[in-house]
Amino acid sequence: MAHEIKPLWIMESPNHSGMSVANRNLAAGMVRIGCKPEIFALHDGENAPDFAAVNCPVRIFPHMGAALFGGAALREAESLGVNLIHALSGDLYKRAERIAHKLGLPLLVTCNRLEETEIRAMSGFKGQGVVAVSRAIRERIINVAGLTQNHIRVIHNGLDLSRYPRPSFSERDVPGAWHCPVIGTLGHLSKKKGQRVFLQAVKILLERGLDAEFVILGDGPDRVMLRGLADELQVTRRVTFTPHTVSGQLNQLDLLVEPSLQEGLGMSVMQAMATGVPVVATGVGGLYDLIEDGVTGVMVPAADAEALAEAIWRLLKNTSERLEMAKQAREMIEKDFSAESVAGKLVAYYRECDEAYSVAGGNA
């Protein structure tokens, strides 16, 4: 009879990043299916109470995995009786590998992003398994880090649907002609997220006579540049910038736009789908794992403001199509992306990797 899997998760910080939110959701799913992870982090963060709320408190060890000062984390892991190490980002692979080696335990790593630095960090991987959160990331790992497909399992991020009540998809609940539609984008304000293209599409839509409000949710290094661009494009009066990225704000949108130029999977898209907000997104990276064009959302070419504006215009003018896409998207999230469903797939992979490690005598 297989022994109980008791994983130790290693993460950077329980902050409000998309990666940390995804890990919190997964922790909730793990607890619900009876496989509660222990969690160590290098740094504290503002999202720590959310982990504690699902009975997965985060312990902070700044020197975790370090040769000289990493002993405290090792002793704590031993006392907790963990029997599998799981690094929650490729950047943490080397630290996690040292811990797994010291404790004589199998090792997994999750890769959430397409950034070359994170993927190259896994070159020469010596663990038992790699989780890629999208097919695009899996292909990137194969091409950049040189791992074989046998090393990698695609397991998407999931959502804690207890936080997303099922919305109504009735046209009767859509505000009437008095309502000024609100179109938003949510994410880190940086070049790869494509907010510049979003603002260019806003200008096109306003010049076509669309009466709408636009909001950019998030913060980041491009905030000043984007505000300047809004002024330059003369769209400032219709664009609101807010640094708050609370997912509960999504239900105030009529449409979410994901204009990203690079995307590992797309947490904001998943959150919008769960909330019942239709999505227009660029065809890049892991977004192909979330969106079936014309069914669960609309996909447009990356960096194409004209195509983005046209898709937004068409959906806003067709309420029934918009609602049907939102309904299909929510059903897909419930079926394939719930935290419990994803947790079940991960635990099954844990067992496979644990068995392979045991069969190889601890040297798989």
mmCIF file of C-alpha atoms in Angstrom:
data_model
loop_
_atom_site.group_PDB
_atom_site.id
_atom_site.type_symbol
_atom_site.label_atom_id
_atom_site.label_comp_id
_atom_site.label_asym_id
_atom_site.label_seq_id
_atom_site.Cartn_x
_atom_site.Cartn_y
_atom_site.Cartn_z
ATOM 1 C CA MET A 1 0.000 0.000 0.000
ATOM 2 C CA ALA A 2 1.382 3.426 -1.047
ATOM 3 C CA HIS A 3 2.371 5.709 1.787
ATOM 4 C CA GLU A 4 0.737 9.070 2.350
ATOM 5 C CA ILE A 5 2.261 11.925 0.354
ATOM 6 C CA LYS A 6 3.286 14.854 2.566
ATOM 7 C CA PRO A 7 4.696 17.552 0.283
ATOM 8 C CA LEU A 8 6.842 20.513 1.222
ATOM 9 C CA TRP A 9 6.232 23.488 -1.058
ATOM 10 C CA ILE A 10 9.026 26.017 -1.538
ATOM 11 C CA MET A 11 8.026 29.457 -2.775
ATOM 12 C CA GLU A 12 9.512 32.946 -3.111
ATOM 13 C CA SER A 13 6.856 34.946 -1.209
ATOM 14 C CA PRO A 14 3.125 34.825 -0.404
ATOM 15 C CA ASN A 15 2.472 38.134 -2.183
ATOM 16 C CA HIS A 16 -0.288 39.317 -4.535
ATOM 17 C CA SER A 17 1.429 38.204 -7.742
ATOM 18 C CA GLY A 18 -0.502 35.946 -10.108
ATOM 19 C CA MET A 19 1.838 33.073 -9.254
ATOM 20 C CA SER A 20 1.262 33.443 -5.522
ATOM 21 C CA VAL A 21 -2.510 33.697 -5.981
ATOM 22 C CA ALA A 22 -2.402 30.507 -8.059
ATOM 23 C CA ASN A 23 -0.442 28.750 -5.303
ATOM 24 C CA ARG A 24 -2.957 29.861 -2.674
ATOM 25 C CA ASN A 25 -5.811 28.508 -4.797
ATOM 26 C CA LEU A 26 -3.996 25.211 -5.236
ATOM 27 C CA ALA A 27 -3.317 25.002 -1.495
ATOM 28 C CA ALA A 28 -7.057 25.326 -0.853
ATOM 29 C CA GLY A 29 -7.738 22.515 -3.315
ATOM 30 C CA MET A 30 -5.064 20.305 -1.771
ATOM 31 C CA VAL A 31 -6.539 20.692 1.704
ATOM 32 C CA ARG A 32 -10.005 19.814 0.409
ATOM 33 C CA ILE A 33 -8.817 16.553 -1.140
ATOM 34 C CA GLY A 34 -6.864 15.612 2.000
ATOM 35 C CA CYS A 35 -3.239 16.316 1.025
ATOM 36 C CA LYS A 36 -2.255 19.417 2.977
ATOM 37 C CA PRO A 37 1.149 20.830 1.954
ATOM 38 C CA GLU A 38 3.658 22.398 4.307
ATOM 39 C CA ILE A 39 4.882 25.709 2.843
ATOM 40 C CA PHE A 40 8.249 27.440 3.239
ATOM 41 C CA ALA A 41 9.031 30.832 1.678
ATOM 42 C CA LEU A 42 12.141 32.960 1.352
ATOM 43 C CA HIS A 43 10.273 36.178 2.122
ATOM 44 C CA ASP A 44 7.071 37.193 3.892
ATOM 45 C CA GLY A 45 4.298 38.829 1.896
ATOM 46 C CA GLU A 46 0.947 40.543 2.081
ATOM 47 C CA ASN A 47 -0.930 37.432 0.916
ATOM 48 C CA ALA A 48 0.253 35.272 3.835
ATOM 49 C CA PRO A 49 -3.110 35.554 5.687
ATOM 50 C CA ASP A 50 -4.867 34.025 2.675
ATOM 51 C CA PHE A 51 -2.697 30.919 2.960
ATOM 52 C CA ALA A 52 -3.323 30.713 6.699
ATOM 53 C CA ALA A 53 -7.058 31.014 6.055
ATOM 54 C CA VAL A 54 -7.025 27.721 4.128
ATOM 55 C CA ASN A 55 -4.990 26.006 6.888
ATOM 56 C CA CYS A 56 -1.690 26.301 5.023
ATOM 57 C CA PRO A 57 0.408 28.811 6.995
ATOM 58 C CA VAL A 58 3.658 29.909 5.368
ATOM 59 C CA ARG A 59 6.906 29.586 7.323
ATOM 60 C CA ILE A 60 9.642 32.069 6.401
ATOM 61 C CA PHE A 61 13.256 30.895 5.960
ATOM 62 C CA PRO A 62 15.403 33.562 4.235
ATOM 63 C CA HIS A 63 18.412 31.205 3.999
ATOM 64 C CA MET A 64 16.459 28.154 2.822
ATOM 65 C CA GLY A 65 18.627 25.922 0.646
ATOM 66 C CA ALA A 66 21.810 27.903 1.372
ATOM 67 C CA ALA A 67 24.936 25.925 2.233
ATOM 68 C CA LEU A 68 25.873 27.821 5.418
ATOM 69 C CA PHE A 69 22.613 29.014 6.964
ATOM 70 C CA GLY A 70 20.010 26.654 5.577
ATOM 71 C CA GLY A 71 19.993 24.300 8.544
ATOM 72 C CA ALA A 72 16.895 25.754 10.191
ATOM 73 C CA ALA A 73 14.715 24.953 7.189
ATOM 74 C CA LEU A 74 16.128 21.423 6.991
ATOM 75 C CA ARG A 75 15.446 20.746 10.669
ATOM 76 C CA GLU A 76 11.910 22.102 10.378
ATOM 77 C CA ALA A 77 11.205 19.973 7.304
ATOM 78 C CA GLU A 78 12.444 16.869 9.106
ATOM 79 C CA SER A 79 10.290 17.614 12.149
ATOM 80 C CA LEU A 80 7.214 17.987 9.928
ATOM 81 C CA GLY A 81 7.777 14.569 8.367
ATOM 82 C CA VAL A 82 7.545 15.726 4.739
ATOM 83 C CA ASN A 83 8.436 13.134 2.107
ATOM 84 C CA LEU A 84 8.483 15.104 -1.165
ATOM 85 C CA ILE A 85 9.918 18.512 -2.107
ATOM 86 C CA HIS A 86 8.108 20.753 -4.600
ATOM 87 C CA ALA A 87 9.633 24.053 -5.741
ATOM 88 C CA LEU A 88 6.865 26.339 -7.001
ATOM 89 C CA SER A 89 9.040 28.158 -9.550
ATOM 90 C CA GLY A 90 12.015 27.283 -11.710
ATOM 91 C CA ASP A 91 14.040 30.053 -10.089
ATOM 92 C CA LEU A 92 13.995 28.042 -6.860
ATOM 93 C CA TYR A 93 15.141 24.767 -8.410
ATOM 94 C CA LYS A 94 18.722 24.863 -7.090
ATOM 95 C CA ARG A 95 17.633 25.685 -3.524
ATOM 96 C CA ALA A 96 15.012 22.954 -3.587
ATOM 97 C CA GLU A 97 17.445 20.463 -5.107
ATOM 98 C CA ARG A 98 19.861 20.977 -2.218
ATOM 99 C CA ILE A 99 17.086 20.393 0.313
ATOM 100 C CA ALA A 100 15.819 17.286 -1.480
ATOM 101 C CA HIS A 101 19.362 15.904 -1.685
ATOM 102 C CA LYS A 102 20.071 16.561 2.005
ATOM 103 C CA LEU A 103 16.812 14.933 3.095
ATOM 104 C CA GLY A 104 16.916 12.109 0.544
ATOM 105 C CA LEU A 105 13.522 12.987 -0.959
ATOM 106 C CA PRO A 106 12.032 13.173 -4.469
ATOM 107 C CA LEU A 107 11.899 16.610 -6.105
ATOM 108 C CA LEU A 108 9.420 18.364 -8.381
ATOM 109 C CA VAL A 109 9.522 21.868 -9.836
ATOM 110 C CA THR A 110 6.682 23.954 -11.285
ATOM 111 C CA CYS A 111 7.399 26.386 -14.102
ATOM 112 C CA ASN A 112 4.780 29.164 -14.326
ATOM 113 C CA ARG A 113 6.445 31.620 -16.667
ATOM 114 C CA LEU A 114 8.005 31.785 -20.125
ATOM 115 C CA GLU A 115 10.955 33.894 -18.932
ATOM 116 C CA GLU A 116 14.200 32.438 -20.220
ATOM 117 C CA THR A 117 16.036 32.989 -16.923
ATOM 118 C CA GLU A 118 13.561 30.807 -15.018
ATOM 119 C CA ILE A 119 13.614 28.075 -17.630
ATOM 120 C CA ARG A 120 17.393 28.062 -18.052
ATOM 121 C CA ALA A 121 17.704 27.665 -14.273
ATOM 122 C CA MET A 122 16.395 24.115 -14.746
ATOM 123 C CA SER A 123 19.091 23.075 -17.227
ATOM 124 C CA GLY A 124 20.628 19.845 -16.005
ATOM 125 C CA PHE A 125 17.528 19.075 -13.918
ATOM 126 C CA LYS A 126 18.137 16.177 -11.511
ATOM 127 C CA GLY A 127 14.697 15.842 -9.942
ATOM 128 C CA GLN A 128 11.817 13.483 -10.597
ATOM 129 C CA GLY A 129 9.311 15.726 -12.357
ATOM 130 C CA VAL A 130 8.520 19.143 -13.798
ATOM 131 C CA VAL A 131 5.053 20.693 -13.821
ATOM 132 C CA ALA A 132 4.420 23.109 -16.689
ATOM 133 C CA VAL A 133 1.264 25.183 -16.236
ATOM 134 C CA SER A 134 0.669 25.361 -20.001
ATOM 135 C CA ARG A 135 1.653 23.574 -23.192
ATOM 136 C CA ALA A 136 3.584 26.652 -24.299
ATOM 137 C CA ILE A 137 5.765 26.450 -21.186
ATOM 138 C CA ARG A 138 6.343 22.727 -21.718
ATOM 139 C CA GLU A 139 7.635 23.380 -25.239
ATOM 140 C CA ARG A 140 9.819 26.215 -23.971
ATOM 141 C CA ILE A 141 11.367 23.958 -21.311
ATOM 142 C CA ILE A 142 12.159 21.318 -23.928
ATOM 143 C CA ASN A 143 13.700 23.835 -26.320
ATOM 144 C CA VAL A 144 15.588 26.016 -23.817
ATOM 145 C CA ALA A 145 16.438 23.784 -20.841
ATOM 146 C CA GLY A 146 16.934 20.635 -22.902
ATOM 147 C CA LEU A 147 14.621 18.426 -20.827
ATOM 148 C CA THR A 148 12.731 15.609 -22.509
ATOM 149 C CA GLN A 149 8.951 15.470 -22.651
ATOM 150 C CA ASN A 150 9.058 12.479 -20.274
ATOM 151 C CA HIS A 151 10.249 14.792 -17.509
ATOM 152 C CA ILE A 152 7.318 17.199 -17.867
ATOM 153 C CA ARG A 153 3.604 17.074 -17.037
ATOM 154 C CA VAL A 154 1.213 19.849 -18.051
ATOM 155 C CA ILE A 155 -0.973 20.662 -15.029
ATOM 156 C CA HIS A 156 -2.735 24.006 -15.268
ATOM 157 C CA ASN A 157 -3.252 26.448 -12.443
ATOM 158 C CA GLY A 158 -6.650 26.270 -10.792
ATOM 159 C CA LEU A 159 -9.149 28.588 -9.147
ATOM 160 C CA ASP A 160 -10.787 28.358 -5.743
ATOM 161 C CA LEU A 161 -14.341 28.591 -7.043
ATOM 162 C CA SER A 162 -15.726 29.177 -3.550
ATOM 163 C CA ARG A 163 -14.542 32.746 -4.178
ATOM 164 C CA TYR A 164 -16.431 33.018 -7.465
ATOM 165 C CA PRO A 165 -20.199 32.479 -7.126
ATOM 166 C CA ARG A 166 -21.774 31.347 -10.377
ATOM 167 C CA PRO A 167 -23.068 34.459 -12.189
ATOM 168 C CA SER A 168 -26.324 34.918 -14.078
ATOM 169 C CA PHE A 169 -26.047 34.797 -17.864
ATOM 170 C CA SER A 170 -29.495 36.203 -18.614
ATOM 171 C CA GLU A 171 -29.840 39.183 -20.957
ATOM 172 C CA ARG A 172 -32.413 40.498 -18.500
ATOM 173 C CA ASP A 173 -29.536 41.164 -16.094
ATOM 174 C CA VAL A 174 -27.557 43.219 -18.601
ATOM 175 C CA PRO A 175 -27.993 46.957 -17.920
ATOM 176 C CA GLY A 176 -29.988 48.912 -20.475
ATOM 177 C CA ALA A 177 -29.083 51.743 -22.808
ATOM 178 C CA TRP A 178 -28.255 54.017 -19.867
ATOM 179 C CA HIS A 179 -25.282 51.854 -19.023
ATOM 180 C CA CYS A 180 -21.852 52.979 -20.189
ATOM 181 C CA PRO A 181 -19.843 49.764 -20.736
ATOM 182 C CA VAL A 182 -16.604 49.326 -18.823
ATOM 183 C CA ILE A 183 -13.684 47.608 -20.534
ATOM 184 C CA GLY A 184 -10.649 46.726 -18.450
ATOM 185 C CA THR A 185 -7.290 45.020 -18.405
ATOM 186 C CA LEU A 186 -5.641 43.599 -15.302
ATOM 187 C CA GLY A 187 -1.983 42.815 -14.701
ATOM 188 C CA HIS A 188 1.538 43.954 -13.969
ATOM 189 C CA LEU A 189 2.267 47.174 -15.849
ATOM 190 C CA SER A 190 5.203 46.115 -17.994
ATOM 191 C CA LYS A 191 6.112 45.930 -21.644
ATOM 192 C CA LYS A 192 5.296 42.242 -22.070
ATOM 193 C CA LYS A 193 1.736 42.744 -20.770
ATOM 194 C CA GLY A 194 0.774 44.896 -23.759
ATOM 195 C CA GLN A 195 -1.044 47.780 -22.052
ATOM 196 C CA ARG A 196 0.432 50.128 -24.690
ATOM 197 C CA VAL A 197 -1.537 48.256 -27.367
ATOM 198 C CA PHE A 198 -4.636 48.423 -25.179
ATOM 199 C CA LEU A 199 -4.387 52.228 -25.039
ATOM 200 C CA GLN A 200 -3.935 52.402 -28.805
ATOM 201 C CA ALA A 201 -7.108 50.319 -29.190
ATOM 202 C CA VAL A 202 -8.918 52.689 -26.804
ATOM 203 C CA LYS A 203 -8.076 55.611 -29.088
ATOM 204 C CA ILE A 204 -9.413 53.734 -32.116
ATOM 205 C CA LEU A 205 -12.660 52.864 -30.330
ATOM 206 C CA LEU A 206 -13.270 56.398 -29.086
ATOM 207 C CA GLU A 207 -12.630 57.781 -32.574
ATOM 208 C CA ARG A 208 -15.252 55.314 -33.877
ATOM 209 C CA GLY A 209 -17.726 56.819 -31.450
ATOM 210 C CA LEU A 210 -17.857 54.123 -28.769
ATOM 211 C CA ASP A 211 -19.282 55.534 -25.542
ATOM 212 C CA ALA A 212 -17.366 53.507 -22.948
ATOM 213 C CA GLU A 213 -15.072 53.759 -19.958
ATOM 214 C CA PHE A 214 -11.732 51.974 -19.761
ATOM 215 C CA VAL A 215 -9.736 50.895 -16.719
ATOM 216 C CA ILE A 216 -6.176 49.641 -16.277
ATOM 217 C CA LEU A 217 -5.937 47.579 -13.089
ATOM 218 C CA GLY A 218 -2.449 46.976 -11.763
ATOM 219 C CA ASP A 219 0.873 48.552 -11.015
ATOM 220 C CA GLY A 220 4.416 48.215 -12.248
ATOM 221 C CA PRO A 221 7.405 49.919 -13.875
ATOM 222 C CA ASP A 222 5.449 51.152 -16.926
ATOM 223 C CA ARG A 223 2.864 53.159 -14.940
ATOM 224 C CA VAL A 224 4.385 56.583 -15.672
ATOM 225 C CA MET A 225 5.005 55.733 -19.323
ATOM 226 C CA LEU A 226 1.437 54.496 -19.803
ATOM 227 C CA ARG A 227 -0.048 57.607 -18.199
ATOM 228 C CA GLY A 228 2.077 59.690 -20.552
ATOM 229 C CA LEU A 229 0.910 57.644 -23.524
ATOM 230 C CA ALA A 230 -2.729 58.122 -22.494
ATOM 231 C CA ASP A 231 -2.120 61.880 -22.496
ATOM 232 C CA GLU A 232 -0.384 61.698 -25.867
ATOM 233 C CA LEU A 233 -3.260 59.710 -27.381
ATOM 234 C CA GLN A 234 -5.770 62.120 -25.793
ATOM 235 C CA VAL A 235 -7.726 59.342 -24.091
ATOM 236 C CA THR A 236 -6.998 60.298 -20.472
ATOM 237 C CA ARG A 237 -10.570 61.446 -19.772
ATOM 238 C CA ARG A 238 -11.874 57.926 -20.500
ATOM 239 C CA VAL A 239 -9.099 55.828 -18.919
ATOM 240 C CA THR A 240 -8.810 55.177 -15.175
ATOM 241 C CA PHE A 241 -5.604 53.796 -13.667
ATOM 242 C CA THR A 242 -5.919 51.936 -10.380
ATOM 243 C CA PRO A 243 -3.117 50.025 -8.647
ATOM 244 C CA HIS A 244 -5.537 47.654 -6.952
ATOM 245 C CA THR A 245 -5.807 44.268 -8.596
ATOM 246 C CA VAL A 246 -8.415 42.635 -6.379
ATOM 247 C CA SER A 247 -10.165 39.980 -8.452
ATOM 248 C CA GLY A 248 -13.522 41.086 -7.012
ATOM 249 C CA GLN A 249 -13.274 44.191 -9.161
ATOM 250 C CA LEU A 250 -13.641 42.066 -12.274
ATOM 251 C CA ASN A 251 -17.406 41.730 -11.888
ATOM 252 C CA GLN A 252 -17.652 45.478 -12.491
ATOM 253 C CA LEU A 253 -16.340 44.988 -16.040
ATOM 254 C CA ASP A 254 -18.390 44.287 -19.148
ATOM 255 C CA LEU A 255 -15.322 42.955 -20.937
ATOM 256 C CA LEU A 256 -11.799 41.958 -19.926
ATOM 257 C CA VAL A 257 -9.018 42.568 -22.412
ATOM 258 C CA GLU A 258 -5.763 40.614 -22.146
ATOM 259 C CA PRO A 259 -3.377 42.335 -24.581
ATOM 260 C CA SER A 260 -0.278 40.449 -23.417
ATOM 261 C CA LEU A 261 2.696 39.874 -25.699
ATOM 262 C CA GLN A 262 3.826 36.897 -23.588
ATOM 263 C CA GLU A 263 1.774 34.799 -21.182
ATOM 264 C CA GLY A 264 2.553 31.635 -19.233
ATOM 265 C CA LEU A 265 -1.143 30.822 -18.688
ATOM 266 C CA GLY A 266 -3.202 33.892 -17.754
ATOM 267 C CA MET A 267 -4.510 34.190 -14.190
ATOM 268 C CA SER A 268 -6.530 37.343 -14.898
ATOM 269 C CA VAL A 269 -8.232 35.601 -17.827
ATOM 270 C CA MET A 270 -9.127 32.630 -15.626
ATOM 271 C CA GLN A 271 -10.514 34.962 -12.954
ATOM 272 C CA ALA A 272 -12.627 36.838 -15.508
ATOM 273 C CA MET A 273 -13.991 33.581 -16.901
ATOM 274 C CA ALA A 274 -14.927 32.400 -13.425
ATOM 275 C CA THR A 275 -16.625 35.742 -12.736
ATOM 276 C CA GLY A 276 -18.680 35.586 -15.936
ATOM 277 C CA VAL A 277 -16.865 38.414 -17.715
ATOM 278 C CA PRO A 278 -16.238 37.775 -21.431
ATOM 279 C CA VAL A 279 -12.647 37.963 -22.640
ATOM 280 C CA VAL A 280 -10.778 39.328 -25.643
ATOM 281 C CA ALA A 281 -7.151 38.191 -25.620
ATOM 282 C CA THR A 282 -4.080 37.998 -27.789
ATOM 283 C CA GLY A 283 -3.065 34.648 -29.235
ATOM 284 C CA VAL A 284 0.130 34.038 -27.274
ATOM 285 C CA GLY A 285 1.601 31.382 -24.986
ATOM 286 C CA GLY A 286 -0.657 29.666 -22.489
ATOM 287 C CA LEU A 287 -3.749 31.649 -23.506
ATOM 288 C CA TYR A 288 -4.320 28.965 -26.128
ATOM 289 C CA ASP A 289 -4.900 26.528 -23.231
ATOM 290 C CA LEU A 290 -7.701 28.752 -21.899
ATOM 291 C CA ILE A 291 -9.464 30.189 -24.926
ATOM 292 C CA GLU A 292 -11.201 28.452 -27.787
ATOM 293 C CA ASP A 293 -11.643 31.308 -30.214
ATOM 294 C CA GLY A 294 -15.290 32.196 -30.710
ATOM 295 C CA VAL A 295 -16.433 29.756 -28.005
ATOM 296 C CA THR A 296 -14.901 30.719 -24.636
ATOM 297 C CA GLY A 297 -13.505 34.064 -25.787
ATOM 298 C CA VAL A 298 -12.074 35.956 -28.734
ATOM 299 C CA MET A 299 -8.432 35.796 -29.749
ATOM 300 C CA VAL A 300 -6.643 38.410 -31.832
ATOM 301 C CA PRO A 301 -3.064 38.753 -33.113
ATOM 302 C CA ALA A 302 -0.553 40.147 -30.615
ATOM 303 C CA ALA A 303 0.454 43.839 -30.883
ATOM 304 C CA ASP A 304 -2.420 44.577 -33.296
ATOM 305 C CA ALA A 305 -4.424 47.500 -31.914
ATOM 306 C CA GLU A 306 -6.805 47.548 -34.904
ATOM 307 C CA ALA A 307 -7.739 43.885 -34.475
ATOM 308 C CA LEU A 308 -8.122 44.350 -30.723
ATOM 309 C CA ALA A 309 -10.423 47.351 -31.189
ATOM 310 C CA GLU A 310 -12.517 45.505 -33.759
ATOM 311 C CA ALA A 311 -13.030 42.499 -31.459
ATOM 312 C CA ILE A 312 -14.050 44.752 -28.554
ATOM 313 C CA TRP A 313 -16.459 46.696 -30.788
ATOM 314 C CA ARG A 314 -18.094 43.530 -32.139
ATOM 315 C CA LEU A 315 -18.639 41.937 -28.731
ATOM 316 C CA LEU A 316 -20.030 45.089 -27.165
ATOM 317 C CA LYS A 317 -22.546 45.335 -30.012
ATOM 318 C CA ASN A 318 -23.692 41.725 -29.632
ATOM 319 C CA THR A 319 -24.972 41.041 -26.126
ATOM 320 C CA SER A 320 -26.174 37.478 -26.779
ATOM 321 C CA GLU A 321 -22.812 36.411 -28.247
ATOM 322 C CA ARG A 322 -20.976 38.003 -25.339
ATOM 323 C CA LEU A 323 -23.110 36.240 -22.743
ATOM 324 C CA GLU A 324 -22.871 32.862 -24.466
ATOM 325 C CA MET A 325 -19.065 33.084 -24.533
ATOM 326 C CA ALA A 326 -19.025 34.022 -20.851
ATOM 327 C CA LYS A 327 -21.295 31.073 -20.028
ATOM 328 C CA GLN A 328 -19.149 28.602 -21.975
ATOM 329 C CA ALA A 329 -16.015 29.965 -20.319
ATOM 330 C CA ARG A 330 -17.430 29.559 -16.816
ATOM 331 C CA GLU A 331 -18.460 25.982 -17.569
ATOM 332 C CA MET A 332 -14.955 25.207 -18.824
ATOM 333 C CA ILE A 333 -13.408 26.656 -15.641
ATOM 334 C CA GLU A 334 -15.740 24.558 -13.473
ATOM 335 C CA LYS A 335 -14.906 21.397 -15.419
ATOM 336 C CA ASP A 336 -11.152 21.694 -15.922
ATOM 337 C CA PHE A 337 -9.729 24.451 -13.740
ATOM 338 C CA SER A 338 -11.198 24.106 -10.250
ATOM 339 C CA ALA A 339 -8.598 23.992 -7.483
ATOM 340 C CA GLU A 340 -9.776 20.527 -6.423
ATOM 341 C CA SER A 341 -9.475 19.137 -9.951
ATOM 342 C CA VAL A 342 -5.975 20.526 -10.378
ATOM 343 C CA ALA A 343 -4.934 19.338 -6.898
ATOM 344 C CA GLY A 344 -6.083 15.806 -7.760
ATOM 345 C CA LYS A 345 -3.922 15.784 -10.894
ATOM 346 C CA LEU A 346 -0.943 17.073 -8.931
ATOM 347 C CA VAL A 347 -1.244 14.460 -6.201
ATOM 348 C CA ALA A 348 -1.444 11.724 -8.834
ATOM 349 C CA TYR A 349 1.791 13.087 -10.334
ATOM 350 C CA TYR A 350 3.363 13.199 -6.874
ATOM 351 C CA ARG A 351 2.655 9.483 -6.517
ATOM 352 C CA GLU A 352 4.190 8.692 -9.909
ATOM 353 C CA CYS A 353 7.354 10.625 -9.084
ATOM 354 C CA ASP A 354 7.577 9.128 -5.593
ATOM 355 C CA GLU A 355 7.265 5.624 -7.005
ATOM 356 C CA ALA A 356 9.930 6.301 -9.648
ATOM 357 C CA TYR A 357 12.267 7.623 -6.952
ATOM 358 C CA SER A 358 11.696 4.554 -4.786
ATOM 359 C CA VAL A 359 12.184 2.101 -7.655
ATOM 360 C CA ALA A 360 15.484 3.774 -8.527
ATOM 361 C CA GLY A 361 16.638 3.514 -4.925
ATOM 362 C CA GLY A 362 16.470 7.244 -4.319
ATOM 363 C CA ASN A 363 18.532 8.148 -7.397
ATOM 364 C CA ALA A 364 15.908 8.621 -10.100
#
